[in-house]
CSV table of C-alpha atoms in Angstrom, one decimal:
chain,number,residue,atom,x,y,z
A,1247,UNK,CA,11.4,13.1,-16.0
A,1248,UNK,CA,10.6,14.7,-12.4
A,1249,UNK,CA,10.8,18.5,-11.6
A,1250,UNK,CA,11.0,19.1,-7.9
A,1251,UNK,CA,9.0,22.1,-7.0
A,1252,UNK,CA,10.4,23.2,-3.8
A,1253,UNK,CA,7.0,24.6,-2.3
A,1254,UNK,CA,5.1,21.6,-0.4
A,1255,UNK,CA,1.6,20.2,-1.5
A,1256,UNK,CA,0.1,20.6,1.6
A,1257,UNK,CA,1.9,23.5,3.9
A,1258,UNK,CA,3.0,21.3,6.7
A,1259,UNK,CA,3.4,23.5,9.9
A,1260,UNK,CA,3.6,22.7,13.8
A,1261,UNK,CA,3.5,24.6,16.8
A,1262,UNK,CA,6.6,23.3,18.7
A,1263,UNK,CA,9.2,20.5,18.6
A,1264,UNK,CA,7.9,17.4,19.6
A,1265,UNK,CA,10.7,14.4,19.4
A,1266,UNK,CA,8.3,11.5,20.9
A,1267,UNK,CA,5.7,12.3,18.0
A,1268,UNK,CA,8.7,13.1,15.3
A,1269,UNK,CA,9.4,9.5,15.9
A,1270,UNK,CA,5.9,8.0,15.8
A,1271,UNK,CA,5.2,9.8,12.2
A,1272,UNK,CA,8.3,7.9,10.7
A,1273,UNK,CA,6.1,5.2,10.4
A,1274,UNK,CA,5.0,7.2,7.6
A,1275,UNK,CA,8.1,8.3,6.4
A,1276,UNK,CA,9.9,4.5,6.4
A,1277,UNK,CA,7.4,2.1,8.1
A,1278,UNK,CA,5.6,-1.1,6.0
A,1279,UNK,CA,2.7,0.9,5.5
A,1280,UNK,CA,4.6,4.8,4.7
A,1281,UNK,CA,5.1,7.0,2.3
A,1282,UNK,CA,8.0,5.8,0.9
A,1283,UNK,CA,6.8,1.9,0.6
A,1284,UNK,CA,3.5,3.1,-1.3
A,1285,UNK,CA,5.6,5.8,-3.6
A,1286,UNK,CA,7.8,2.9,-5.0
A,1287,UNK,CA,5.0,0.6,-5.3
A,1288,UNK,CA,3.0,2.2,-7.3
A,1289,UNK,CA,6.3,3.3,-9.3
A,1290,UNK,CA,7.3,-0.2,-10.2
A,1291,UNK,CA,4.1,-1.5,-10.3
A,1292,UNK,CA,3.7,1.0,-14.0
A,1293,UNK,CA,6.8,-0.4,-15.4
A,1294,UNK,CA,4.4,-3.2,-16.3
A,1295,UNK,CA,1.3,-1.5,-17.2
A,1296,UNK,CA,2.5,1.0,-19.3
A,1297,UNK,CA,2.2,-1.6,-22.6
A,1298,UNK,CA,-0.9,-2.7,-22.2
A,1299,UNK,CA,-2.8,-0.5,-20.0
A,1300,UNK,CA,-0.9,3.0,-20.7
A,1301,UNK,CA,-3.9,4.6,-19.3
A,1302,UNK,CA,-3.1,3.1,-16.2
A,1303,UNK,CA,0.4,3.6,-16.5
A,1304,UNK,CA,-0.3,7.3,-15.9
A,1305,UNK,CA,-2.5,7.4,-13.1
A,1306,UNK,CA,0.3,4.7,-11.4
A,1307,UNK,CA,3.0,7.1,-12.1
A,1308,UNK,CA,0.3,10.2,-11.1
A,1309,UNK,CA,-0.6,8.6,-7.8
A,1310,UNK,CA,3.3,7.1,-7.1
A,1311,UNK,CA,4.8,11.2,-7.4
A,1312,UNK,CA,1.6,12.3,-5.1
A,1313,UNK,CA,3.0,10.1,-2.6
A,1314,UNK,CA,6.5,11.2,-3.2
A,1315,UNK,CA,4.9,14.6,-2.2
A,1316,UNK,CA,3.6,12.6,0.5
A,1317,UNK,CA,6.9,11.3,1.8
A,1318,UNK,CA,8.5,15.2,1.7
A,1319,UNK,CA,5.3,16.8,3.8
A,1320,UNK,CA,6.0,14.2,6.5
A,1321,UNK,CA,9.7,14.5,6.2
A,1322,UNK,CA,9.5,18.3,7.0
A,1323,UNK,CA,7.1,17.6,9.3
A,1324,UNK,CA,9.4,15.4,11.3
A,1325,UNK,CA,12.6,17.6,10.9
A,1326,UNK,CA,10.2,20.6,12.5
A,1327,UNK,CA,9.4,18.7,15.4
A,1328,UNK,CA,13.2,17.8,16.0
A,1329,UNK,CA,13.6,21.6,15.9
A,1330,UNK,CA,16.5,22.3,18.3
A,1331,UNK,CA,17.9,19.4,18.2
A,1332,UNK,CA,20.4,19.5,15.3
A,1333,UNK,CA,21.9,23.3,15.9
A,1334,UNK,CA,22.5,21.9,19.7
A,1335,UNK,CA,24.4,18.7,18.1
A,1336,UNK,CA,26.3,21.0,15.5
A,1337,UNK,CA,27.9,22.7,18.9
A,1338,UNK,CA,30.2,19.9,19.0
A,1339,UNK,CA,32.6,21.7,21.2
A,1340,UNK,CA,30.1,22.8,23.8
A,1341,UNK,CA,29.6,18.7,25.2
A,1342,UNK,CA,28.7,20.4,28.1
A,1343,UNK,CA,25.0,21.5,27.2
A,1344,UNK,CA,24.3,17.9,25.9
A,1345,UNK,CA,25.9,16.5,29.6
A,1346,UNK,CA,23.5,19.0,31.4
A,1347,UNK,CA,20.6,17.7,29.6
A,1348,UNK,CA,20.8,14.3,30.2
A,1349,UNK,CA,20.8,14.8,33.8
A,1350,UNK,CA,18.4,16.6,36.9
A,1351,UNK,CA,15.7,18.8,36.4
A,1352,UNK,CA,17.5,20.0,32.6
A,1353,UNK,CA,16.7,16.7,31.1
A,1354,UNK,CA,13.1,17.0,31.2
A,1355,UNK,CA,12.7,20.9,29.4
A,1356,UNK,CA,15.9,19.2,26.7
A,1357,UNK,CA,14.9,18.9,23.1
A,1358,UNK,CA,18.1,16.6,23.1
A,1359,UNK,CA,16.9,14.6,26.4
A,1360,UNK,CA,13.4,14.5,24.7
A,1361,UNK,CA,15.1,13.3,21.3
A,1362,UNK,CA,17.3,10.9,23.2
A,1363,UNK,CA,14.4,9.2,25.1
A,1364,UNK,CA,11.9,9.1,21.7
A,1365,UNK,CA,14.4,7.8,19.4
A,1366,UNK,CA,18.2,7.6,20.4
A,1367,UNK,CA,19.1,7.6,16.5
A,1368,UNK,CA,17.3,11.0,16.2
A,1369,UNK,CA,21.2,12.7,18.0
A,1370,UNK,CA,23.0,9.7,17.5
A,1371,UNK,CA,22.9,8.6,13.5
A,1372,UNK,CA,20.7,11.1,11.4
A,1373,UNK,CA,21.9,14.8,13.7
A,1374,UNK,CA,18.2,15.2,14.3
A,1375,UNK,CA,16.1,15.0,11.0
A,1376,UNK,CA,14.3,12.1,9.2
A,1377,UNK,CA,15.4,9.0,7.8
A,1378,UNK,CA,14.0,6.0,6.3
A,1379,UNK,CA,13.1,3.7,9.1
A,1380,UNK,CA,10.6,3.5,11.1
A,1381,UNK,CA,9.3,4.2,14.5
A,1382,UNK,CA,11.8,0.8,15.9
A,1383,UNK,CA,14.7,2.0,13.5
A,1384,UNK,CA,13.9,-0.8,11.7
A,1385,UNK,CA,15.2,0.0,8.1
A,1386,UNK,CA,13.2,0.6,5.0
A,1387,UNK,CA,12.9,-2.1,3.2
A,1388,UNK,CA,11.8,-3.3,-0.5
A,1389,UNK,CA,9.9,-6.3,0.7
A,1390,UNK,CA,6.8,-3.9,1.8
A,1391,UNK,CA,6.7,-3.3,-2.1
A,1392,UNK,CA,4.0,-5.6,-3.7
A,1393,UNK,CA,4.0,-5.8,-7.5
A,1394,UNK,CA,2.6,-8.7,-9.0
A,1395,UNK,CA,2.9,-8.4,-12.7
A,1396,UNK,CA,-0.9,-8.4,-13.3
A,1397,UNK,CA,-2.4,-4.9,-12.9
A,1398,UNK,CA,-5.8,-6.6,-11.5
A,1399,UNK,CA,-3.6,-8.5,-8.5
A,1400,UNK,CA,-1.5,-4.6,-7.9
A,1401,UNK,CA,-5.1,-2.8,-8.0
A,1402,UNK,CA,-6.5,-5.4,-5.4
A,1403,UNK,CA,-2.7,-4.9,-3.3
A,1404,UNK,CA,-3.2,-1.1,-3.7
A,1405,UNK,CA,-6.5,-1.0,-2.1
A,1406,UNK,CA,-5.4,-2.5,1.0
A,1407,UNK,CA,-2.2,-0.5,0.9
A,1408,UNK,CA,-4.2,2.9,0.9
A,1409,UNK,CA,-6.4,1.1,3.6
A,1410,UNK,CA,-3.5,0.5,5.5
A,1411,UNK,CA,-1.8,4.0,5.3
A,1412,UNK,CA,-5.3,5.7,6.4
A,1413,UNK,CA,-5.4,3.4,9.6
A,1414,UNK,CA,-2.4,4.6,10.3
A,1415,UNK,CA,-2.7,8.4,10.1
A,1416,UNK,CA,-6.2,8.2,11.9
A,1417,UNK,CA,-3.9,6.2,14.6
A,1418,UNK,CA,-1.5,8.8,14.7
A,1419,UNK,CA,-3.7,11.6,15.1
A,1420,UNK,CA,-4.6,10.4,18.5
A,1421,UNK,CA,-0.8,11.0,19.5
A,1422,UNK,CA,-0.9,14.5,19.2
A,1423,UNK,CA,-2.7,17.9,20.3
A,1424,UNK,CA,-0.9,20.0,17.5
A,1425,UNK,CA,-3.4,21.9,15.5
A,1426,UNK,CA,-1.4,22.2,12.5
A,1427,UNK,CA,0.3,18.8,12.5
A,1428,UNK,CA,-3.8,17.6,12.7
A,1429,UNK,CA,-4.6,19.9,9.7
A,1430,UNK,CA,-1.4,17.7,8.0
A,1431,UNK,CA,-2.6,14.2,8.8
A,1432,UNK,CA,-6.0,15.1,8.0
A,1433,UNK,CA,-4.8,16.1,4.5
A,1434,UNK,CA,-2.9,12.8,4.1
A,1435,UNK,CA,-5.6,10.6,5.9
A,1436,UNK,CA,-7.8,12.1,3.2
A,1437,UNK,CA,-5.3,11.8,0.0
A,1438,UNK,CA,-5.5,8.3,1.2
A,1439,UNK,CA,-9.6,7.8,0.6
A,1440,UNK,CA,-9.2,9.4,-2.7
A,1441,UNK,CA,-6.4,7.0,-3.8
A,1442,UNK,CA,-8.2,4.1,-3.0
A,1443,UNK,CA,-11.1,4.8,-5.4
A,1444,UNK,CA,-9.1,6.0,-8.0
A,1445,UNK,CA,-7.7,2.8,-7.8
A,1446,UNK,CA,-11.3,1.0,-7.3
A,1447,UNK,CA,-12.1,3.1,-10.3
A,1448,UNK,CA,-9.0,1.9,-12.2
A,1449,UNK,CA,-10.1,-1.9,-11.5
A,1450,UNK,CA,-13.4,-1.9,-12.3
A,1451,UNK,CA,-12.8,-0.3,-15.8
A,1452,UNK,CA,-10.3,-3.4,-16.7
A,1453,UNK,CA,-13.0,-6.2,-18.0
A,1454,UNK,CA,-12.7,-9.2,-17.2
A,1455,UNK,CA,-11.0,-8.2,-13.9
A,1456,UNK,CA,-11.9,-11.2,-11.8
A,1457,UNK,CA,-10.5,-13.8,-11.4
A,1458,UNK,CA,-6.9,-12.8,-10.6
A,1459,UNK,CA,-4.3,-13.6,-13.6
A,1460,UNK,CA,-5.4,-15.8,-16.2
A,1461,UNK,CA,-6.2,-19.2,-15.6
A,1462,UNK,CA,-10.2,-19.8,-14.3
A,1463,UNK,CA,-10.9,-21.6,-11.0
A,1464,UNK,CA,-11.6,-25.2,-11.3
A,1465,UNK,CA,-15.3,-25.8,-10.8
A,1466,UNK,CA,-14.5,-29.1,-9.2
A,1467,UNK,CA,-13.7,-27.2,-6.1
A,1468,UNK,CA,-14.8,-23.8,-6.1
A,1469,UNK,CA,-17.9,-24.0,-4.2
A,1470,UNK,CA,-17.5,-25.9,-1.6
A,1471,UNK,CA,-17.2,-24.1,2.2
A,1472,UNK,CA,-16.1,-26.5,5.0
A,1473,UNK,CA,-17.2,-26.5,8.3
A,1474,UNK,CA,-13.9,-26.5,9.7
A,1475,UNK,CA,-14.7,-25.7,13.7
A,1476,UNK,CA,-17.1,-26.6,15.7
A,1477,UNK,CA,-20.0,-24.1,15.5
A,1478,UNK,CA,-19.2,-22.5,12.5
A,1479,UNK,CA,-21.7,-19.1,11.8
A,1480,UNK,CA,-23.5,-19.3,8.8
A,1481,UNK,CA,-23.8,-16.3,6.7
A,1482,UNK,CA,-23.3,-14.6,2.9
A,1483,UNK,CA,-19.7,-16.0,3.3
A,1484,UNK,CA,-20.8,-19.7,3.1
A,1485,UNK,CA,-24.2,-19.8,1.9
A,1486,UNK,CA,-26.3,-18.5,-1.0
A,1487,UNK,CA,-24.7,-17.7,-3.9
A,1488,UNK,CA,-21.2,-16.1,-4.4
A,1489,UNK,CA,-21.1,-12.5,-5.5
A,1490,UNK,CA,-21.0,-12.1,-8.8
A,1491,UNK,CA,-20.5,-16.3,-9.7
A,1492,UNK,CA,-23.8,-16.9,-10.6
A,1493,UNK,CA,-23.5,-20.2,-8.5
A,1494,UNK,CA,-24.3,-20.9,-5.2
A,1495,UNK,CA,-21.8,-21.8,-2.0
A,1496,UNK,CA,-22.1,-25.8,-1.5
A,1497,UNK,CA,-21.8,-26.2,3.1
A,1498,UNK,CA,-20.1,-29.4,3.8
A,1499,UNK,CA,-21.0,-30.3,6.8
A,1500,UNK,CA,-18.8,-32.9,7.8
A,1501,UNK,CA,-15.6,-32.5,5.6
A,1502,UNK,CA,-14.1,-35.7,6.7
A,1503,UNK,CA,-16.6,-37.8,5.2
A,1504,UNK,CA,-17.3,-35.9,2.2
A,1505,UNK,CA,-12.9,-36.5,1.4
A,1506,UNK,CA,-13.2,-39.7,2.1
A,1507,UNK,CA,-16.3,-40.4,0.2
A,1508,UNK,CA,-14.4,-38.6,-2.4
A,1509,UNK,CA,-11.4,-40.2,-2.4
A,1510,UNK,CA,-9.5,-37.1,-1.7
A,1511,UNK,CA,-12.3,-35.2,-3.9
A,1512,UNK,CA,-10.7,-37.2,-7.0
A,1513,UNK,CA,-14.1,-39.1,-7.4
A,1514,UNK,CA,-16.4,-36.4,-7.7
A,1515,UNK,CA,-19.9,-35.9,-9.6
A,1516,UNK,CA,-19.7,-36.3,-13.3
A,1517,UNK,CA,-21.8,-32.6,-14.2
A,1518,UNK,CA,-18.9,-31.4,-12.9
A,1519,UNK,CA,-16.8,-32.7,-16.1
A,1520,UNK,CA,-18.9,-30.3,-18.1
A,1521,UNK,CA,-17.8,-27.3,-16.3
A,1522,UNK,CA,-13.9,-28.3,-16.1
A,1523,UNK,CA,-14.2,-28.7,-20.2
A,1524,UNK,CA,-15.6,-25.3,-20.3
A,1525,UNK,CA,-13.1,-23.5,-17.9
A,1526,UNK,CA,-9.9,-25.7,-19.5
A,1527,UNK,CA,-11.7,-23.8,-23.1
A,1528,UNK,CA,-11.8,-20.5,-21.1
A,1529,UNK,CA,-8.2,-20.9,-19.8
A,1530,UNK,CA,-6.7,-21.0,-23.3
A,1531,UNK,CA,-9.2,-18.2,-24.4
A,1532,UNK,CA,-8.2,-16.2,-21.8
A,1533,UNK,CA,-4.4,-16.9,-22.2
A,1534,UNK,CA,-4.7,-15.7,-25.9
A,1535,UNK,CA,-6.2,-12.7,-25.3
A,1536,UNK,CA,-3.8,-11.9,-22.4
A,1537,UNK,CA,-0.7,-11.9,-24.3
A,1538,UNK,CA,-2.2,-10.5,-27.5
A,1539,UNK,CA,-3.1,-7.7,-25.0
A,1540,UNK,CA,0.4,-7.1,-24.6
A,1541,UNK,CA,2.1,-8.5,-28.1
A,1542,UNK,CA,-0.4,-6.1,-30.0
A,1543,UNK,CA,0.7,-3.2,-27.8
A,1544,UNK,CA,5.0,-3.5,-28.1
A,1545,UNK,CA,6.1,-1.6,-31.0
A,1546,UNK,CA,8.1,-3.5,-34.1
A,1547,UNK,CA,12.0,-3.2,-34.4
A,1548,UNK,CA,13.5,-1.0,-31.7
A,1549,UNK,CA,12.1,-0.9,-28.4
A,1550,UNK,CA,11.5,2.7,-27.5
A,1551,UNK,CA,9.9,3.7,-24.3
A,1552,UNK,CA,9.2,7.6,-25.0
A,1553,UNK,CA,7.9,8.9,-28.3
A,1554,UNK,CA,8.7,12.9,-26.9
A,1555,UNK,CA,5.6,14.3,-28.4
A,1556,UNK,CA,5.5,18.0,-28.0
A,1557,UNK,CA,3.0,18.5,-25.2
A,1558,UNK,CA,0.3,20.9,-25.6
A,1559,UNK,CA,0.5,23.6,-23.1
């Protein structure tokens, strides 16, 4: 259940309209990397934690209202800057003003001119306030949502989302001179930072959390790095061992001969039949405790999905 409080998070304020910026910040407000995309992320990515991670399921559903928070600051934000613009477009039956401004020395001191020039679906479509596109008009849309299934894999797509949506607010600061509207992106810039390690948090408190899904990586091909161009840098990417492996990277330096020495790495070194029996034994460990994780969790008979505890005040 959601209860809208109408007084904003963060008191978004600005100085003076500004249509060019109004129509940068809906990248924030409907781009890949907004608002809007992260709020429903994180909202369907908790439909399938709340089983068997409920404790994650809160902070999912926590973080995904935040950023619904989020998507309203910006929102007013953006209809403030486009201040003037829709009580000149309501005047439907003075054309005249709108004529004027589009023309000579008028255009250029014109909210509407201004409007028309950043984004001509600021007057045209939404009568000068937000909507959810972003700064091309491109529409929102529901393949920027990334939900996996496997809370480890969302985590992982979380932390690059929040990495993504501070780029873009540090981007965007650059765009304007507004005091206030730097105060706002300086709040969700930061909001940003403190998502990420609540998510970073969230991840490394799930054991085992690595590898991704279920199934192990087979040791018949996991450490092997191919020089794949010529000159290729060495470094902790391709030599030493691998973080947290316990094994060490294996540098083929001419990959052509080792595949066909290998047949198409089908004939490869017998100790590595040891470590395929013992990851194939992992895998069905692994896939037992996986979906007793969840079986163990689901309730018997009717499916309910609140309990309507009374909540302790």
């Amino acid at each position: 259940m959601f209860h809208h409080v109408k007084s904003l998070q963060f008191n978004a304020r600005v100085s003076r309209p500004d249509p060019r910026f109004a129509n940068l910040l809906l990248e924030q407000f409907g781009g890949e990397n907004g608002e809007l995309a992260a709020a429903m992320q994180y909202f369907t990515q908790a439909f399938g934690a709340k089983v068997p991670h409920p404790d994650k399921y809160d902070m999912l559903m926590d973080i995904a209202t935040e950023e619904f928070s989020h998507l309203e600051i910006v929102g007013a934000t953006i209809q403030m800057l486009l201040k003037g613009v829709n009580g000149e477009l309501k005047d439907a039956a003075e054309q005249s003003e709108i004529m004027i401004a589009m023309n000579g020395k008028a255009a250029k001191e014109s909210v509407i001119h201004a409007a028309l020039a950043a984004n001509p679906q600021f007057p045209i479509i939404t009568g000068g306030g937000p909507t959810p596109r972003n700064s091309q008009g491109v529409p929102w849309c529901a393949s920027y949502i990334h939900s996996n299934g496997d809370l480890t894999v969302d985590l992982r797509s979380n932390l690059a989302s929040e990495s993504r949506a501070k780029l873009v607010y540090e981007h965007l600061m650059k765009f304007t001179d507004d005091p206030y509207i730097h105060e706002t992106l300086s709040f969700l810039m930061t909001r940003e930072i403190t998502h990420y390690k609540m998510f970073e948090a969230a991840l490394d408190s799930i054991e085992p959390n690595f590898p991704p899904g279920v199934l192990a990586a087979d040791p018949r091909y996991l450490q092997n790095v191919y020089n794949l161009s010529a000159g290729t840098v060495r470094g902790p990417w391709n030599e030493g061992e691998m973080p947290g492996m316990g094994k060490n990277f294996e540098y083929v330096a001419d990959p052509i001969a080792y595949v066909n020495e290998t047949k198409g790495l089908t004939a490869l070194p017998d100790e590595k039949a040891k470590e395929l029996a013992a990851a194939e034994q992992l895998n069905k460990e692994m896939s037992k405790i996986k979906s007793e994780e969840v079986t163990k969790a689901e309730p018997k008979g009717v499916a309910q999905w609140s309990t309507y505890d009374a909540i302790s005040q």
